[in-house]
Short mmCIF file of C-alpha atoms and ligand atoms in Angstrom, two decimals:
data_model
loop_
_atom_site.label_atom_id
_atom_site.label_comp_id
_atom_site.label_asym_id
_atom_site.label_seq_id
_atom_site.Cartn_x
_atom_site.Cartn_y
_atom_site.Cartn_z
CA MET A 2 -24.03 25.43 23.91
CA SER A 3 -25.40 22.80 21.70
CA ALA A 4 -23.62 19.19 21.51
CA ALA A 5 -21.10 18.87 19.11
CA GLN A 6 -21.79 16.41 16.31
CA ILE A 7 -18.14 15.64 15.67
CA GLY A 8 -14.90 16.41 17.39
CA VAL A 9 -11.33 16.69 16.04
CA THR A 10 -8.24 16.43 18.55
CA GLY A 11 -4.78 17.45 16.96
CA LEU A 12 -5.20 20.64 15.37
CA ALA A 13 -1.90 21.04 13.54
CA VAL A 14 -2.18 21.73 9.72
CA MET A 15 -4.05 18.59 9.03
CA GLY A 16 -6.44 18.60 12.13
CA ARG A 17 -7.19 22.16 11.92
CA ASN A 18 -7.91 22.20 8.46
CA LEU A 19 -9.94 19.01 8.72
CA ALA A 20 -12.06 20.83 11.47
CA ARG A 21 -12.59 23.72 9.43
CA ASN A 22 -13.87 21.74 6.41
CA LEU A 23 -16.23 19.99 8.66
CA ALA A 24 -17.69 23.44 10.10
CA ARG A 25 -17.64 24.72 6.64
CA HIS A 26 -20.12 22.05 5.87
CA GLY A 27 -22.30 22.90 8.82
CA TYR A 28 -21.31 20.42 11.42
CA THR A 29 -20.81 21.82 14.92
CA VAL A 30 -17.16 20.71 15.57
CA ALA A 31 -15.75 20.12 18.89
CA VAL A 32 -12.10 21.01 18.80
CA HIS A 33 -9.27 20.08 21.12
CA ASN A 34 -5.36 20.13 21.13
CA ARG A 35 -2.82 18.96 23.74
CA THR A 36 -1.42 22.78 23.51
CA ASN A 37 -4.02 25.00 23.94
CA ALA A 38 -2.81 27.64 21.95
CA LYS A 39 -3.41 25.76 18.57
CA THR A 40 -7.05 25.51 19.54
CA ALA A 41 -7.45 29.36 20.68
CA SER A 42 -5.56 30.43 17.21
CA LEU A 43 -7.96 28.30 15.18
CA ILE A 44 -11.01 29.97 16.84
CA ALA A 45 -9.28 33.33 16.86
CA ASP A 46 -8.42 32.71 12.94
CA HIS A 47 -11.31 30.66 11.66
CA GLY A 48 -13.97 30.98 14.33
CA ASP A 49 -16.14 32.74 11.94
CA GLU A 50 -16.51 29.80 9.46
CA GLY A 51 -18.72 27.97 11.23
CA THR A 52 -19.84 26.44 14.93
CA PHE A 53 -16.90 25.32 16.70
CA VAL A 54 -16.92 23.84 20.52
CA PRO A 55 -13.31 24.66 21.70
CA SER A 56 -11.93 22.90 24.74
CA GLU A 57 -8.98 22.99 26.68
CA SER A 58 -9.06 19.68 28.56
CA VAL A 59 -9.85 16.10 26.84
CA GLU A 60 -12.65 15.61 29.62
CA GLU A 61 -14.56 19.21 28.43
CA PHE A 62 -13.97 17.81 24.84
CA VAL A 63 -15.48 14.42 25.01
CA ALA A 64 -18.24 16.03 27.50
CA SER A 65 -18.87 18.36 24.41
CA LEU A 66 -19.96 15.84 22.00
CA GLU A 67 -23.47 14.27 21.13
CA ARG A 68 -23.60 10.19 21.31
CA PRO A 69 -22.27 8.25 19.79
CA ARG A 70 -19.23 10.34 19.80
CA LYS A 71 -17.40 10.95 16.98
CA ILE A 72 -13.64 11.63 17.71
CA ILE A 73 -11.31 12.15 14.87
CA VAL A 74 -7.66 12.02 16.26
CA MET A 75 -5.23 14.07 14.00
CA VAL A 76 -1.96 13.81 15.62
CA LYS A 77 1.51 12.35 14.79
CA ALA A 78 1.55 9.20 13.75
CA GLY A 79 3.11 6.42 16.51
CA ALA A 80 3.17 6.92 19.88
CA PRO A 81 1.28 10.15 20.15
CA THR A 82 -1.77 8.29 18.51
CA ASP A 83 -1.64 5.58 21.32
CA ALA A 84 -1.20 8.45 24.07
CA VAL A 85 -4.32 10.26 22.82
CA ILE A 86 -6.20 7.09 22.68
CA ASP A 87 -5.20 5.74 26.24
CA GLU A 88 -6.58 9.33 27.15
CA LEU A 89 -9.83 9.18 25.53
CA VAL A 90 -10.64 5.57 26.20
CA PRO A 91 -11.75 5.85 29.95
CA LEU A 92 -13.86 8.64 28.74
CA LEU A 93 -15.93 7.06 26.31
CA ASP A 94 -19.14 5.04 26.28
CA SER A 95 -20.09 1.96 24.46
CA GLY A 96 -20.55 2.45 20.89
CA ASP A 97 -18.51 5.54 20.59
CA ILE A 98 -16.29 6.09 17.35
CA VAL A 99 -12.58 6.90 17.55
CA ILE A 100 -11.17 7.76 14.00
CA ASP A 101 -7.52 7.93 13.71
CA ALA A 102 -7.05 10.05 10.57
CA GLY A 103 -3.25 10.12 10.70
CA ASN A 104 -0.66 8.25 8.57
CA ALA A 105 -0.53 5.13 10.91
CA HIS A 106 0.96 2.04 9.82
CA PHE A 107 -1.84 -0.60 9.42
CA PRO A 108 -0.44 -3.17 11.83
CA ASP A 109 -0.84 -0.64 14.60
CA THR A 110 -4.45 0.07 13.64
CA ILE A 111 -5.30 -3.67 13.49
CA ARG A 112 -4.02 -3.70 17.11
CA ARG A 113 -5.95 -0.59 18.32
CA GLU A 114 -9.19 -1.77 16.62
CA ALA A 115 -8.88 -5.13 18.40
CA ALA A 116 -8.02 -3.44 21.60
CA LEU A 117 -10.97 -0.90 21.29
CA LYS A 118 -13.50 -3.31 20.37
CA ALA A 119 -12.56 -5.43 23.14
CA LYS A 120 -14.01 -2.26 25.05
CA GLY A 121 -17.15 -1.87 23.09
CA LEU A 122 -15.95 0.96 21.12
CA HIS A 123 -15.47 1.36 17.45
CA PHE A 124 -11.84 2.30 16.05
CA VAL A 125 -11.93 3.58 12.44
CA GLY A 126 -8.28 3.65 10.89
CA SER A 127 -8.78 6.06 7.96
CA GLY A 128 -6.69 7.22 5.42
CA VAL A 129 -6.64 10.82 4.25
CA SER A 130 -4.94 11.87 1.37
CA GLY A 131 -4.60 15.52 -0.36
CA GLY A 132 -2.35 17.33 2.23
CA GLU A 133 -3.58 20.44 3.91
CA GLU A 134 -5.19 21.94 0.84
CA GLY A 135 -7.09 18.58 0.40
CA ALA A 136 -8.22 18.62 4.22
CA LEU A 137 -9.66 21.97 3.87
CA ASN A 138 -11.07 21.84 0.39
CA GLY A 139 -12.29 18.05 0.18
CA PRO A 140 -9.54 15.20 0.67
CA SER A 141 -9.85 11.37 -0.55
CA ILE A 142 -10.76 9.76 2.58
CA MET A 143 -10.26 6.07 3.20
CA PRO A 144 -12.03 4.68 6.13
CA GLY A 145 -11.65 1.15 7.51
CA GLY A 146 -13.33 -0.24 10.72
CA SER A 147 -16.75 -1.98 11.42
CA ARG A 148 -19.34 -1.29 8.87
CA GLU A 149 -21.71 -0.40 11.69
CA SER A 150 -19.30 2.62 12.37
CA TYR A 151 -19.33 3.74 8.49
CA GLN A 152 -23.27 3.89 8.67
CA VAL A 153 -22.94 6.64 11.28
CA LEU A 154 -19.61 8.31 10.15
CA GLY A 155 -19.92 7.41 6.31
CA PRO A 156 -22.19 10.40 5.78
CA ILE A 157 -20.15 12.97 7.16
CA LEU A 158 -16.90 11.91 5.66
CA GLU A 159 -18.74 11.63 2.22
CA ASP A 160 -19.87 14.99 2.59
CA ILE A 161 -16.56 16.67 3.31
CA SER A 162 -14.73 14.43 0.62
CA ALA A 163 -13.63 15.72 -2.83
CA LYS A 164 -16.20 15.03 -5.46
CA VAL A 165 -15.38 14.11 -8.97
CA ASP A 166 -18.86 14.03 -11.23
CA GLY A 167 -20.67 14.30 -8.00
CA VAL A 168 -19.25 11.24 -6.47
CA PRO A 169 -17.61 11.53 -3.09
CA CYS A 170 -13.97 10.41 -2.90
CA CYS A 171 -14.73 8.39 0.07
CA THR A 172 -16.17 4.98 0.56
CA TYR A 173 -16.01 2.03 3.22
CA VAL A 174 -12.66 0.30 2.47
CA GLY A 175 -12.95 -3.07 4.71
CA PRO A 176 -12.54 -4.13 8.23
CA ASP A 177 -9.65 -3.09 11.20
CA GLY A 178 -6.46 -1.90 9.08
CA ALA A 179 -7.91 -1.89 5.46
CA GLY A 180 -8.27 1.71 5.48
CA HIS A 181 -4.66 2.77 6.51
CA PHE A 182 -3.48 -0.05 4.41
CA VAL A 183 -4.86 1.43 1.32
CA LYS A 184 -3.62 4.50 2.22
CA MET A 185 -0.04 3.22 2.43
CA VAL A 186 -0.37 1.74 -0.93
CA HIS A 187 -1.69 5.06 -2.26
CA ASN A 188 1.69 6.44 -1.00
CA GLY A 189 3.66 3.85 -2.55
CA ILE A 190 1.99 4.45 -5.72
CA GLU A 191 2.54 8.15 -5.33
CA TYR A 192 6.25 7.42 -4.85
CA ALA A 193 6.14 5.62 -8.37
CA ASP A 194 4.33 8.08 -10.18
CA MET A 195 6.66 10.79 -9.21
CA GLN A 196 9.89 8.70 -9.99
CA LEU A 197 8.79 7.82 -13.08
CA ILE A 198 7.71 11.63 -13.69
CA ALA A 199 11.64 12.65 -12.41
CA GLU A 200 12.89 9.78 -14.72
CA ALA A 201 11.02 11.48 -17.95
CA TYR A 202 12.25 14.99 -17.03
CA ASP A 203 15.87 13.72 -16.83
CA LEU A 204 15.46 11.90 -20.14
CA LEU A 205 14.16 15.03 -21.76
CA LYS A 206 16.96 17.09 -20.34
CA GLN A 207 19.81 14.90 -21.18
CA GLY A 208 18.18 13.69 -24.36
CA LEU A 209 17.33 16.83 -25.80
CA GLY A 210 19.68 19.45 -23.54
CA ALA A 211 16.30 21.21 -23.02
CA SER A 212 15.96 23.62 -20.09
CA ALA A 213 13.50 23.58 -17.41
CA ALA A 214 11.12 26.01 -18.93
CA GLU A 215 11.05 23.95 -22.30
CA ILE A 216 10.25 20.67 -20.27
CA ALA A 217 7.34 22.41 -18.17
CA GLU A 218 5.99 23.18 -21.83
CA ILE A 219 5.96 19.36 -22.54
CA PHE A 220 4.61 18.31 -19.37
CA LYS A 221 1.85 20.96 -19.73
CA SER A 222 0.91 19.56 -23.00
CA TRP A 223 0.88 15.94 -21.56
CA ASN A 224 -1.37 16.95 -19.04
CA GLU A 225 -3.92 17.64 -21.76
CA GLY A 226 -3.74 13.94 -22.63
CA ASP A 227 -3.87 10.43 -20.88
CA LEU A 228 -1.32 11.55 -18.53
CA GLU A 229 -3.35 14.37 -17.26
CA SER A 230 -2.97 14.15 -13.50
CA PHE A 231 -2.10 16.12 -10.24
CA LEU A 232 1.47 15.39 -10.28
CA ILE A 233 1.74 16.10 -13.98
CA GLU A 234 0.06 19.38 -13.32
CA ILE A 235 2.36 20.37 -10.39
CA THR A 236 5.52 19.13 -12.30
CA ALA A 237 4.71 21.54 -14.98
CA ASP A 238 4.42 24.51 -12.41
CA VAL A 239 7.48 23.62 -10.51
CA LEU A 240 9.65 23.26 -13.85
CA ALA A 241 8.33 26.81 -14.93
CA HIS A 242 9.22 28.26 -11.45
CA VAL A 243 12.14 30.67 -11.30
CA ASP A 244 14.27 31.17 -8.41
CA ALA A 245 13.96 34.72 -7.29
CA GLU A 246 17.42 34.94 -5.60
CA THR A 247 19.18 33.70 -8.59
CA GLY A 248 17.08 34.06 -11.53
CA GLN A 249 17.75 30.28 -11.95
CA ALA A 250 15.15 27.61 -12.94
CA PHE A 251 14.07 26.59 -9.42
CA VAL A 252 14.38 23.13 -9.93
CA ASP A 253 17.95 23.62 -10.83
CA ILE A 254 18.98 25.18 -7.33
CA VAL A 255 17.40 22.38 -5.34
CA LEU A 256 19.66 19.86 -3.87
CA ASP A 257 19.08 16.57 -5.46
CA ARG A 258 18.47 14.41 -2.17
CA ALA A 259 14.74 13.22 -1.92
CA GLU A 260 13.60 12.39 1.43
CA GLN A 261 10.92 10.31 2.65
CA LYS A 262 8.52 10.05 5.87
CA GLY A 263 8.17 6.14 5.66
CA THR A 264 4.88 5.37 3.73
CA GLY A 265 6.81 4.21 0.81
CA ARG A 266 9.54 2.00 2.68
CA TRP A 267 6.22 0.33 4.63
CA THR A 268 4.77 -0.65 1.29
CA VAL A 269 7.52 -2.13 0.08
CA GLN A 270 8.30 -4.10 3.36
CA ASN A 271 4.63 -5.24 2.85
CA GLY A 272 5.05 -6.27 -1.02
CA LEU A 273 8.33 -8.35 0.15
CA ASP A 274 5.82 -10.01 3.12
CA LEU A 275 3.48 -10.79 0.83
CA GLY A 276 5.54 -12.03 -2.06
CA VAL A 277 3.85 -9.24 -4.54
CA PRO A 278 6.59 -7.86 -6.99
CA ILE A 279 5.95 -4.03 -6.62
CA THR A 280 8.91 -3.10 -8.29
CA GLY A 281 8.02 0.39 -9.51
CA ILE A 282 7.43 1.39 -5.75
CA ALA A 283 10.54 -0.44 -4.74
CA GLU A 284 12.78 1.27 -7.36
CA ALA A 285 11.27 4.62 -6.23
CA THR A 286 11.98 3.76 -2.65
CA PHE A 287 15.20 3.15 -3.43
CA ALA A 288 15.99 5.89 -5.86
CA ARG A 289 15.14 8.39 -2.91
CA ALA A 290 17.44 6.15 -0.92
CA LEU A 291 20.36 6.67 -3.37
CA SER A 292 19.77 10.33 -3.98
CA GLY A 293 20.67 10.43 -0.06
CA SER A 294 23.52 8.08 -0.11
CA VAL A 295 25.76 11.14 -0.08
CA PRO A 296 29.15 9.38 0.87
CA GLN A 297 28.62 6.76 -1.85
CA ARG A 298 28.00 9.05 -4.35
CA ALA A 299 30.83 11.11 -3.67
CA ALA A 300 32.85 8.14 -3.82
CA ALA A 301 31.39 7.10 -7.10
CA VAL A 302 31.07 10.45 -9.04
CA THR A 303 34.61 10.95 -9.78
CA THR A 304 35.83 7.35 -10.09
CA LEU A 305 33.23 5.37 -11.83
CA PRO A 306 33.42 5.78 -15.66
CA ALA A 307 30.35 6.14 -17.73
CA LEU A 308 31.70 4.68 -20.78
CA ALA A 309 28.53 5.80 -22.24
CA GLU A 310 27.35 6.95 -25.89
CA ASP A 311 25.74 10.32 -26.31
CA PHE A 312 21.86 10.29 -27.36
CA ARG A 313 21.53 10.13 -30.81
CA ILE A 314 18.24 11.87 -31.40
CA THR A 315 17.29 12.73 -34.74
CA ASP A 316 13.58 13.69 -34.44
CA ARG A 317 12.81 15.66 -31.22
CA ASP A 318 9.10 15.38 -31.39
CA ALA A 319 9.40 11.62 -31.81
CA PHE A 320 11.66 11.48 -28.86
CA ILE A 321 9.30 13.37 -26.77
CA GLU A 322 6.55 11.00 -27.51
CA ASP A 323 8.46 8.08 -27.18
CA VAL A 324 9.19 9.16 -23.44
CA ARG A 325 5.33 10.26 -23.07
CA LEU A 326 4.42 6.56 -24.06
CA ALA A 327 7.09 5.05 -21.97
CA LEU A 328 5.86 7.10 -19.12
CA TYR A 329 2.36 5.88 -19.54
CA ALA A 330 3.23 2.32 -19.81
CA SER A 331 5.38 2.39 -16.47
CA LYS A 332 2.82 4.14 -14.87
CA VAL A 333 0.31 1.56 -15.83
CA VAL A 334 2.71 -1.18 -14.58
CA ALA A 335 3.08 0.70 -11.08
CA TYR A 336 -0.63 0.90 -10.66
CA SER A 337 -1.11 -2.50 -11.61
CA GLN A 338 1.47 -4.02 -9.06
CA GLY A 339 -0.18 -1.68 -6.37
CA PHE A 340 -3.68 -3.00 -7.27
CA ASP A 341 -1.78 -6.51 -6.93
CA GLN A 342 -0.95 -5.62 -3.53
CA ILE A 343 -4.21 -4.58 -2.22
CA ALA A 344 -5.57 -7.82 -3.55
CA ALA A 345 -3.04 -10.08 -1.91
CA ALA A 346 -3.35 -8.30 1.63
CA SER A 347 -7.25 -8.15 1.21
CA ALA A 348 -7.13 -11.92 0.71
CA GLU A 349 -4.70 -12.48 3.42
CA ASN A 350 -6.57 -10.26 5.93
CA GLY A 351 -10.09 -11.18 4.86
CA TRP A 352 -10.77 -7.47 4.20
CA ASP A 353 -12.79 -8.09 0.85
CA ILE A 354 -11.56 -4.46 -0.56
CA ASP A 355 -13.50 -3.60 -3.67
CA ARG A 356 -10.31 -2.26 -6.01
CA GLY A 357 -12.67 -0.40 -8.48
CA ALA A 358 -13.97 1.69 -5.59
CA MET A 359 -10.41 2.54 -4.52
CA ALA A 360 -9.50 3.77 -7.71
CA ARG A 361 -12.94 5.66 -7.94
CA ILE A 362 -11.95 7.47 -4.39
CA TRP A 363 -8.34 8.33 -5.58
CA ARG A 364 -9.78 10.20 -8.75
CA GLY A 365 -10.12 13.37 -6.48
CA GLY A 366 -8.78 15.10 -3.33
CA CYS A 367 -5.46 13.01 -3.15
CA ILE A 368 -2.25 13.20 -4.64
CA ILE A 369 -2.05 10.62 -7.27
CA ARG A 370 -5.56 12.12 -8.65
CA ALA A 371 -5.53 11.50 -12.25
CA ARG A 372 -7.71 11.12 -15.29
CA PHE A 373 -7.15 7.20 -16.02
CA LEU A 374 -8.23 6.18 -12.55
CA ASN A 375 -11.60 5.94 -14.34
CA ARG A 376 -10.40 3.16 -16.49
CA ILE A 377 -9.13 1.17 -13.44
CA THR A 378 -12.52 1.46 -12.01
CA GLU A 379 -13.85 0.46 -15.28
CA ALA A 380 -11.64 -2.47 -15.50
CA TYR A 381 -12.57 -3.56 -12.10
CA GLU A 382 -16.28 -3.07 -13.07
CA ARG A 383 -15.83 -5.55 -15.96
CA ALA A 384 -14.15 -8.14 -13.96
CA ALA A 385 -14.04 -7.68 -9.99
CA ASP A 386 -11.64 -10.59 -9.86
CA LEU A 387 -9.27 -9.39 -12.54
CA PRO A 388 -5.80 -11.05 -11.70
CA LEU A 389 -3.92 -8.36 -13.32
CA LEU A 390 -4.73 -4.92 -14.00
CA LEU A 391 -2.40 -4.97 -17.23
CA SER A 392 -4.59 -7.79 -18.76
CA ASP A 393 -7.78 -5.77 -18.69
CA GLU A 394 -8.49 -5.24 -22.49
CA TYR A 395 -8.12 -1.51 -22.27
CA PHE A 396 -4.84 -1.69 -20.50
CA THR A 397 -3.46 -4.05 -22.68
CA GLY A 398 -4.07 -2.15 -25.49
CA ALA A 399 -3.09 0.92 -23.95
CA VAL A 400 0.30 -0.52 -22.98
CA ALA A 401 0.78 -2.66 -26.04
CA ASN A 402 0.74 0.81 -28.08
CA GLY A 403 3.50 2.20 -26.20
CA VAL A 404 5.86 -0.93 -26.30
CA PRO A 405 8.44 -0.13 -28.85
CA ALA A 406 8.82 3.43 -27.60
CA TRP A 407 9.35 1.91 -24.35
CA ARG A 408 11.92 -0.49 -25.42
CA ARG A 409 13.66 2.37 -27.36
CA VAL A 410 13.67 4.72 -24.45
CA VAL A 411 15.01 2.40 -22.04
CA SER A 412 17.76 0.93 -24.33
CA GLN A 413 18.91 4.89 -25.20
CA ALA A 414 18.99 5.85 -21.58
CA ALA A 415 21.12 2.40 -20.96
CA LEU A 416 23.44 3.34 -23.70
CA ALA A 417 23.58 6.98 -22.52
CA GLY A 418 24.29 6.12 -18.79
CA VAL A 419 20.96 7.71 -17.64
CA PRO A 420 19.33 6.01 -14.63
CA THR A 421 15.91 4.95 -15.20
CA PRO A 422 15.17 2.44 -12.32
CA ALA A 423 11.57 2.86 -12.79
CA PHE A 424 11.27 2.72 -16.48
CA SER A 425 13.59 -0.23 -16.97
CA SER A 426 12.05 -2.22 -14.08
CA SER A 427 8.45 -1.52 -15.04
CA LEU A 428 9.48 -2.82 -18.46
CA ALA A 429 11.49 -5.93 -17.07
CA TYR A 430 8.09 -6.73 -15.06
CA TYR A 431 6.20 -6.13 -18.12
CA ASP A 432 8.36 -8.84 -19.89
CA GLY A 433 8.60 -10.84 -17.06
CA VAL A 434 5.01 -11.43 -16.55
CA ARG A 435 3.96 -11.88 -20.05
CA ALA A 436 6.96 -14.57 -20.60
CA GLU A 437 5.74 -18.08 -21.62
CA ARG A 438 8.91 -19.47 -19.71
CA LEU A 439 10.92 -17.79 -17.03
CA PRO A 440 14.59 -18.88 -16.21
CA ALA A 441 12.84 -19.50 -12.74
CA ALA A 442 13.25 -23.24 -13.98
CA LEU A 443 17.25 -22.96 -13.32
CA ILE A 444 16.77 -21.18 -9.96
CA GLN A 445 14.42 -24.18 -8.58
CA ALA A 446 17.01 -26.66 -9.98
CA GLN A 447 19.88 -24.78 -8.46
CA ARG A 448 17.97 -24.83 -5.06
CA ASP A 449 17.41 -28.48 -5.56
CA PHE A 450 21.16 -28.94 -6.04
CA PHE A 451 22.57 -27.51 -2.91
CA GLY A 452 19.44 -27.80 -0.49
CA ALA A 453 17.29 -30.71 -1.91
CA HIS A 454 14.45 -28.26 -2.18
CA THR A 455 12.83 -30.32 -4.94
CA TYR A 456 10.91 -29.52 -8.00
CA HIS A 457 7.93 -29.91 -10.27
CA ARG A 458 8.22 -31.09 -13.89
CA THR A 459 6.72 -29.74 -16.72
CA ASP A 460 5.26 -33.40 -18.42
CA LYS A 461 4.17 -34.89 -14.95
CA ASP A 462 2.53 -34.36 -11.61
CA GLY A 463 4.43 -34.92 -8.54
CA VAL A 464 7.18 -33.48 -6.41
CA PHE A 465 10.80 -34.60 -7.53
CA HIS A 466 14.52 -34.60 -6.10
CA THR A 467 17.49 -35.29 -8.06
CA GLU A 468 20.42 -37.22 -5.97
CA TRP A 469 23.01 -34.51 -7.21
CA SER A 470 25.80 -35.97 -5.18
CA GLY A 471 25.10 -39.43 -5.90
CA ASP A 472 24.44 -40.99 -9.31
CA ARG A 473 21.89 -38.16 -10.21
CA SER A 474 18.70 -40.41 -10.41
CA GLU A 475 15.55 -38.80 -9.78
CA GLN A 476 13.12 -39.54 -6.89
CA SER A 477 9.64 -38.67 -5.95
CA ALA A 478 9.84 -36.48 -3.10
P1 NBP B 527 2.21 16.32 13.05
O1 NBP B 527 1.95 15.03 12.41
O2 NBP B 527 3.13 17.56 12.91
O3 NBP B 527 1.51 16.21 14.34
C1 NBP B 527 1.31 17.36 15.42
C2 NBP B 527 0.12 17.27 16.15
O4 NBP B 527 0.25 15.89 16.99
C3 NBP B 527 -0.16 18.26 17.09
O5 NBP B 527 -1.45 18.62 17.31
C4 NBP B 527 0.73 17.74 18.25
O6 NBP B 527 -0.06 18.46 19.71
C5 NBP B 527 0.09 16.50 18.77
N1 NBP B 527 0.75 15.55 19.41
C6 NBP B 527 1.97 15.33 19.18
BR1 NBP B 527 3.27 15.81 18.22
N2 NBP B 527 2.22 14.55 20.45
C7 NBP B 527 1.09 14.25 21.10
C8 NBP B 527 0.75 13.80 22.45
N3 NBP B 527 1.64 12.76 23.04
N4 NBP B 527 -0.58 13.81 22.75
C9 NBP B 527 -1.29 14.62 22.09
N5 NBP B 527 -0.91 15.26 21.21
C10 NBP B 527 0.19 15.02 20.62
O7 NBP B 527 0.61 17.20 12.32
P2 NBP B 527 0.21 17.13 10.92
O8 NBP B 527 1.09 17.54 9.85
O9 NBP B 527 -1.01 18.02 10.95
O10 NBP B 527 -0.53 15.64 10.55
C11 NBP B 527 -1.47 14.89 11.45
C12 NBP B 527 -1.42 13.49 10.91
O11 NBP B 527 -1.80 13.72 9.72
C13 NBP B 527 -0.17 12.75 11.11
O12 NBP B 527 -0.47 11.44 11.21
C14 NBP B 527 0.40 12.90 9.54
O13 NBP B 527 1.32 11.68 9.22
C15 NBP B 527 -1.16 12.91 8.85
N6 NBP B 527 -0.95 13.31 7.49
C16 NBP B 527 -0.35 14.50 7.04
C17 NBP B 527 -0.36 15.13 5.95
C18 NBP B 527 0.25 16.34 5.63
O14 NBP B 527 0.37 16.81 4.61
N7 NBP B 527 0.92 17.07 6.78
C19 NBP B 527 -1.11 14.40 5.04
C20 NBP B 527 -1.71 13.48 5.12
C21 NBP B 527 -1.86 12.89 6.44
P3 NBP B 527 0.97 19.86 20.24
O15 NBP B 527 0.04 20.78 19.21
O16 NBP B 527 0.38 19.81 21.67
O17 NBP B 527 2.27 19.70 19.91
#
């Protein structure tokens, strides 16, 4: 049998589909799974889709690959990934490439890359987005690691990735943990996008008293314009779906507790570490946490008074348009914040990530794929060092167009007692970042008062401290 060009170990939903995608593109694919039954079922069910080289043992699997070996590890993130790497490494030769395509936390990827580099091996931490459907038909792929490894691997990954206008949704992201970092932020943005859509749905439901089916139609029409995206499209689909058992709208019979696997949490933790205000992602992550705060909700639901007003909507169409504009503006803020986070991490880690290219590879294959990502790529093409995506001429105009609507929606929601944490915090961020003067001056003065933390003055250079407990004279610090 001819040597396999690439291997996949870990054949659960993702690995199985990625292996099939590779085989369908004409690659000879070595396949292996800890439990052999999964390998056998892949061959039995899909063996005719291309050329697979199945192995029962890791030794056999490694031996079946041409050199330099390219091995995709697609197992549960965390300890299983380390276990698989530990098994593989003694069997590999200098120059071989191990690709972790699972959802690893980027510090783990940095650690693993350093360990394998010391052994003369390449380790590529690669984000893969698009779920099982994407893995099979073309995901968005975000590979990190060495440039040298990308020269060998890149053409294959680009080949199996999604394409938009003939352009692959895969590019080299940056050294060591950069690929998994960008995937993490992608997932964080996905949290924000989903929360914003959910808030828009809630506003339409509570503001208009609209049914799920009616709101489905609104989302369907929104998918024709600037908001066109996979998430808006599936929202319309979900809202239109009727539960077969009860005949009710499906969304109305689903328990209102959103779960999470952890990438949103990692993104927020990293935002805090970097000091980058990713408020949209944070609010989205906390909104999921609130939804799952069962004892707290039970304690509050009958005791905390709403003291709210009814929505006073006189023009149904105008309200729908306001919500659409507020959704778009909030979404731009969430993306702007996410791209800030990528820039900050890139600077801190020396990754040199091209943000325009990241927006380009998110246009297809992944969960946040959307028409407006083209606009982000264009913005970074105009100015690669753009300090704030919102300050790009296109986005400044697009958001400004929606600001009055955004203010109306957020204030109406507050008056009506409808929680819109992501809409509201995005508007607060917009007003904060554009403010000529912030009340941070008072905070810094308070800090100097109780902790002698010093301050800068607006009117002269230097660092100062006031003797608050003494004669209140000012000293140069
Ligand atoms: P899972 O995350 O459910 O992992 C199952 C796979 O891990 C099986 O192949 C299993 O082998 C293997 N495995 C485990 Br568990 N422990 C192992 C060990 N100690 N040694 C060797 N193999 C071990 O699979 P998945 O849902 O296909 O996801 C794979 C990766 O892709 C994950 O990192 C996930 O976060 C990521 N991802 C998933 C999606 C998605 O939509 N599902 C999307 C994007 C990324 P076994 O068969 O012998 O138990």
